[in-house]
């Protein structure tokens, strides 16, 4: 008698074009180099050395780029809490609903982990801003510009949304395009912030490193285990 496939298998079951392979998980060893790079960037942002002077020269070149100021402002605004976080919340609700409807074990873990990741952004960025105290670009008052909060918000919110959606996309092509689109979007937000003179490039680069570490941690938490993958295979 032919058995009926478990409906829970739809979460991680890829199309036949993927050869039955699950969504690959992140390499854990990347966290070490990312942490080292972030520490190096933070050190260079805190001291008045050749890297920071080169960073300021690069900022001047970007501010005089051909990207219209209106377009740069729009891109920078995509890093606002009021824009990025609602996108993540919408994805959290959607994925949670689908996982709960599919009766997946621990269906709430990926969504909760994504919310913890976005909550960690201000918890990490604000103390770093106060500790480094880097002054802003010309025209920006005060200090506390490293790392960029808007960049981290965009990277973690949009990146976490993509990580939640990837297991539900059964086409490797769609997963790749979604990931590439997210990378382009996050890069554009950082470029817009520098183009409008809100941040130095080093502020943005530091936030990218910090965000990548948070997203790698999220990916490791939400990655299905081998045993759970086996349990979801049709019998």
Short mmCIF file of C-alpha atoms in Angstrom, two decimals:
data_model
loop_
_atom_site.label_atom_id
_atom_site.label_comp_id
_atom_site.label_asym_id
_atom_site.label_seq_id
_atom_site.Cartn_x
_atom_site.Cartn_y
_atom_site.Cartn_z
CA UNK A 1 0.00 0.00 0.00
CA UNK A 2 1.32 3.43 -0.92
CA UNK A 3 1.83 5.64 2.10
CA UNK A 4 0.89 9.29 2.17
CA UNK A 5 3.88 11.65 2.58
CA UNK A 6 4.00 13.49 5.86
CA UNK A 7 2.78 17.04 5.25
CA UNK A 8 5.52 18.28 7.55
CA UNK A 9 8.12 17.33 4.94
CA UNK A 10 7.21 20.40 2.89
CA UNK A 11 9.33 22.66 5.09
CA UNK A 12 12.73 21.37 4.03
CA UNK A 13 11.98 19.15 1.04
CA UNK A 14 13.81 20.65 -1.98
CA UNK A 15 12.83 20.20 -5.60
CA UNK A 16 14.27 17.30 -7.53
CA UNK A 17 16.63 19.74 -9.27
CA UNK A 18 18.47 20.05 -5.96
CA UNK A 19 19.18 16.32 -5.89
CA UNK A 20 17.42 15.92 -2.54
CA UNK A 21 19.94 18.04 -0.70
CA UNK A 22 18.70 20.19 2.22
CA UNK A 23 19.49 23.88 2.52
CA UNK A 24 23.20 23.97 3.48
CA UNK A 25 24.07 25.29 6.90
CA UNK A 26 26.64 27.95 7.73
CA UNK A 27 30.27 27.03 8.42
CA UNK A 28 30.89 27.60 12.13
CA UNK A 29 34.56 28.48 11.62
CA UNK A 30 33.56 31.71 9.84
CA UNK A 31 32.58 33.25 13.18
CA UNK A 32 36.23 33.43 14.25
CA UNK A 33 37.52 35.45 11.27
CA UNK A 34 34.43 37.67 11.40
CA UNK A 35 35.01 38.42 15.06
CA UNK A 36 38.67 39.17 14.40
CA UNK A 37 37.80 41.45 11.47
CA UNK A 38 35.21 43.27 13.56
CA UNK A 39 37.73 43.81 16.36
CA UNK A 40 40.24 45.17 13.82
CA UNK A 41 37.72 47.56 12.28
CA UNK A 42 36.62 48.73 15.73
CA UNK A 43 40.20 49.41 16.71
CA UNK A 44 40.83 51.39 13.53
CA UNK A 45 37.64 53.40 14.04
CA UNK A 46 38.74 54.30 17.57
CA UNK A 47 42.25 55.53 16.73
CA UNK A 48 43.38 58.32 14.43
CA UNK A 49 45.50 56.26 12.08
CA UNK A 50 46.05 55.82 8.34
CA UNK A 51 43.04 53.50 7.97
CA UNK A 52 40.67 56.07 9.43
CA UNK A 53 42.13 58.83 7.29
CA UNK A 54 41.72 56.65 4.19
CA UNK A 55 38.17 55.95 5.33
CA UNK A 56 37.41 59.66 5.48
CA UNK A 57 38.85 60.19 2.01
CA UNK A 58 36.70 57.36 0.66
CA UNK A 59 33.65 58.93 2.27
CA UNK A 60 34.33 62.15 0.38
CA UNK A 61 34.52 60.25 -2.91
CA UNK A 62 31.22 58.49 -2.23
CA UNK A 63 29.48 61.72 -1.21
CA UNK A 64 30.39 63.17 -4.60
CA UNK A 65 29.18 60.12 -6.55
CA UNK A 66 26.54 60.40 -9.27
CA UNK A 67 23.80 58.69 -7.27
CA UNK A 68 21.04 61.31 -6.83
CA UNK A 69 20.58 62.54 -3.28
CA UNK A 70 16.91 61.55 -3.33
CA UNK A 71 17.72 57.97 -4.28
CA UNK A 72 20.45 57.81 -1.63
CA UNK A 73 18.01 59.11 0.98
CA UNK A 74 15.49 56.45 0.01
CA UNK A 75 18.12 53.73 0.34
CA UNK A 76 19.27 55.06 3.71
CA UNK A 77 15.68 55.11 4.96
CA UNK A 78 15.40 51.37 4.32
CA UNK A 79 17.56 50.96 7.41
CA UNK A 80 15.07 52.73 9.66
CA UNK A 81 13.51 50.68 12.43
CA UNK A 82 10.07 51.70 11.20
CA UNK A 83 10.79 50.15 7.79
CA UNK A 84 13.04 47.13 8.35
CA UNK A 85 11.53 45.68 11.53
CA UNK A 86 7.92 45.50 10.21
CA UNK A 87 9.24 43.53 7.21
CA UNK A 88 10.82 41.01 9.57
CA UNK A 89 7.69 40.87 11.74
CA UNK A 90 5.54 40.15 8.68
CA UNK A 91 7.83 37.28 7.69
CA UNK A 92 7.85 35.97 11.29
CA UNK A 93 4.06 35.86 11.34
CA UNK A 94 3.89 34.21 7.93
CA UNK A 95 6.51 31.55 8.66
CA UNK A 96 5.15 30.86 12.14
CA UNK A 97 1.67 30.37 10.72
CA UNK A 98 2.89 27.96 8.05
CA UNK A 99 5.07 26.00 10.46
CA UNK A 100 2.30 25.77 13.05
CA UNK A 101 -0.17 24.70 10.40
CA UNK A 102 2.26 22.02 9.23
CA UNK A 103 2.51 20.81 12.83
CA UNK A 104 6.30 21.04 12.80
CA UNK A 105 8.13 20.21 16.03
CA UNK A 106 9.40 23.34 17.78
CA UNK A 107 7.82 25.42 15.04
CA UNK A 108 8.31 28.58 17.08
CA UNK A 109 12.11 28.32 17.45
CA UNK A 110 13.18 29.99 14.15
CA UNK A 111 10.82 32.93 14.61
CA UNK A 112 11.84 33.45 18.23
CA UNK A 113 15.53 33.27 17.29
CA UNK A 114 14.99 35.91 14.57
CA UNK A 115 13.32 38.23 17.08
CA UNK A 116 16.19 37.73 19.52
CA UNK A 117 18.67 38.57 16.74
CA UNK A 118 16.99 41.87 15.88
CA UNK A 119 16.64 42.74 19.57
CA UNK A 120 20.37 42.14 19.97
CA UNK A 121 21.17 44.92 17.47
CA UNK A 122 20.52 47.91 19.78
CA UNK A 123 21.81 45.93 22.76
CA UNK A 124 25.19 45.63 21.02
CA UNK A 125 25.34 48.77 18.88
CA UNK A 126 24.44 51.36 21.53
CA UNK A 127 27.21 50.41 24.02
CA UNK A 128 29.72 50.23 21.16
CA UNK A 129 28.75 53.70 19.97
CA UNK A 130 29.29 55.08 23.45
CA UNK A 131 32.58 53.25 23.92
CA UNK A 132 34.12 54.25 20.57
CA UNK A 133 32.66 57.76 20.43
CA UNK A 134 33.59 58.38 16.81
CA UNK A 135 32.56 61.77 15.46
CA UNK A 136 30.28 61.94 12.45
CA UNK A 137 30.96 63.14 8.90
CA UNK A 138 30.93 66.87 8.09
CA UNK A 139 27.56 68.37 8.94
CA UNK A 140 26.67 65.68 11.48
CA UNK A 141 26.70 66.77 15.11
CA UNK A 142 27.98 64.84 18.11
CA UNK A 143 29.70 61.48 18.23
CA UNK A 144 28.78 57.81 18.50
CA UNK A 145 28.64 56.97 14.81
CA UNK A 146 30.50 53.64 14.91
CA UNK A 147 28.99 51.16 14.23
CA UNK A 148 26.07 52.23 12.08
CA UNK A 149 22.74 51.33 13.69
CA UNK A 150 20.80 51.75 10.44
CA UNK A 151 23.16 49.38 8.64
CA UNK A 152 22.91 46.73 11.35
CA UNK A 153 19.13 47.06 11.52
CA UNK A 154 18.80 46.57 7.76
CA UNK A 155 21.27 43.68 7.60
CA UNK A 156 19.80 41.73 10.51
CA UNK A 157 16.13 42.42 9.77
CA UNK A 158 16.27 41.63 6.05
CA UNK A 159 18.85 38.88 6.53
CA UNK A 160 16.79 37.18 9.24
CA UNK A 161 13.69 37.40 7.06
CA UNK A 162 15.57 35.65 4.26
CA UNK A 163 16.85 32.92 6.59
CA UNK A 164 13.29 32.26 7.75
CA UNK A 165 11.99 32.05 4.19
CA UNK A 166 14.76 29.94 2.63
CA UNK A 167 13.57 26.54 3.93
CA UNK A 168 10.13 27.19 2.44
CA UNK A 169 11.51 27.78 -1.05
CA UNK A 170 11.84 24.43 -2.80
CA UNK A 171 13.82 25.82 -5.73
CA UNK A 172 17.56 26.32 -5.39
CA UNK A 173 17.30 29.11 -7.97
CA UNK A 174 14.74 31.01 -5.87
CA UNK A 175 16.81 30.60 -2.72
CA UNK A 176 19.88 31.93 -4.51
CA UNK A 177 18.04 34.90 -6.00
CA UNK A 178 16.49 35.80 -2.65
CA UNK A 179 19.88 35.70 -0.93
CA UNK A 180 21.50 37.80 -3.69
CA UNK A 181 18.65 40.32 -3.54
CA UNK A 182 19.14 40.67 0.21
CA UNK A 183 22.89 41.24 -0.20
CA UNK A 184 22.26 43.91 -2.85
CA UNK A 185 19.67 45.61 -0.66
CA UNK A 186 21.88 45.70 2.43
CA UNK A 187 24.82 46.98 0.38
CA UNK A 188 22.63 49.69 -1.12
CA UNK A 189 21.49 50.82 2.34
CA UNK A 190 25.09 51.20 3.47
CA UNK A 191 26.03 53.08 0.31
CA UNK A 192 23.06 55.41 0.75
CA UNK A 193 24.05 56.20 4.33
CA UNK A 194 27.58 57.17 3.25
CA UNK A 195 26.37 59.03 0.13
CA UNK A 196 24.06 61.20 2.26
CA UNK A 197 26.85 61.88 4.74
CA UNK A 198 25.21 60.12 7.67
CA UNK A 199 28.07 57.66 8.26
CA UNK A 200 31.65 56.86 7.39
CA UNK A 201 32.33 53.72 5.31
CA UNK A 202 34.08 52.15 8.30
CA UNK A 203 30.89 52.56 10.35
CA UNK A 204 29.02 50.58 7.72
CA UNK A 205 31.70 47.90 7.35
CA UNK A 206 31.81 47.34 11.10
CA UNK A 207 28.05 46.90 11.21
CA UNK A 208 28.19 44.40 8.36
CA UNK A 209 30.65 42.27 10.34
CA UNK A 210 28.56 42.48 13.50
CA UNK A 211 25.39 41.65 11.58
CA UNK A 212 27.03 38.71 9.81
CA UNK A 213 27.94 37.20 13.19
CA UNK A 214 24.37 37.57 14.42
CA UNK A 215 22.96 36.05 11.25
CA UNK A 216 25.40 33.14 11.36
CA UNK A 217 24.29 32.45 14.90
CA UNK A 218 20.67 32.62 13.78
CA UNK A 219 21.35 30.25 10.88
CA UNK A 220 22.96 27.73 13.21
CA UNK A 221 19.99 27.86 15.57
CA UNK A 222 17.39 27.51 12.84
CA UNK A 223 19.20 24.89 10.73
CA UNK A 224 17.35 21.58 10.90
CA UNK A 225 19.31 18.72 12.38
CA UNK A 226 20.08 15.59 10.41
CA UNK A 227 17.71 13.59 12.58
CA UNK A 228 14.84 15.99 11.99
CA UNK A 229 15.51 15.95 8.24
CA UNK A 230 15.35 12.18 8.24
CA UNK A 231 12.15 12.21 10.24
CA UNK A 232 10.52 14.50 7.68
CA UNK A 233 11.32 12.33 4.68
CA UNK A 234 8.29 10.56 3.13
CA UNK A 235 8.05 6.88 3.96
#
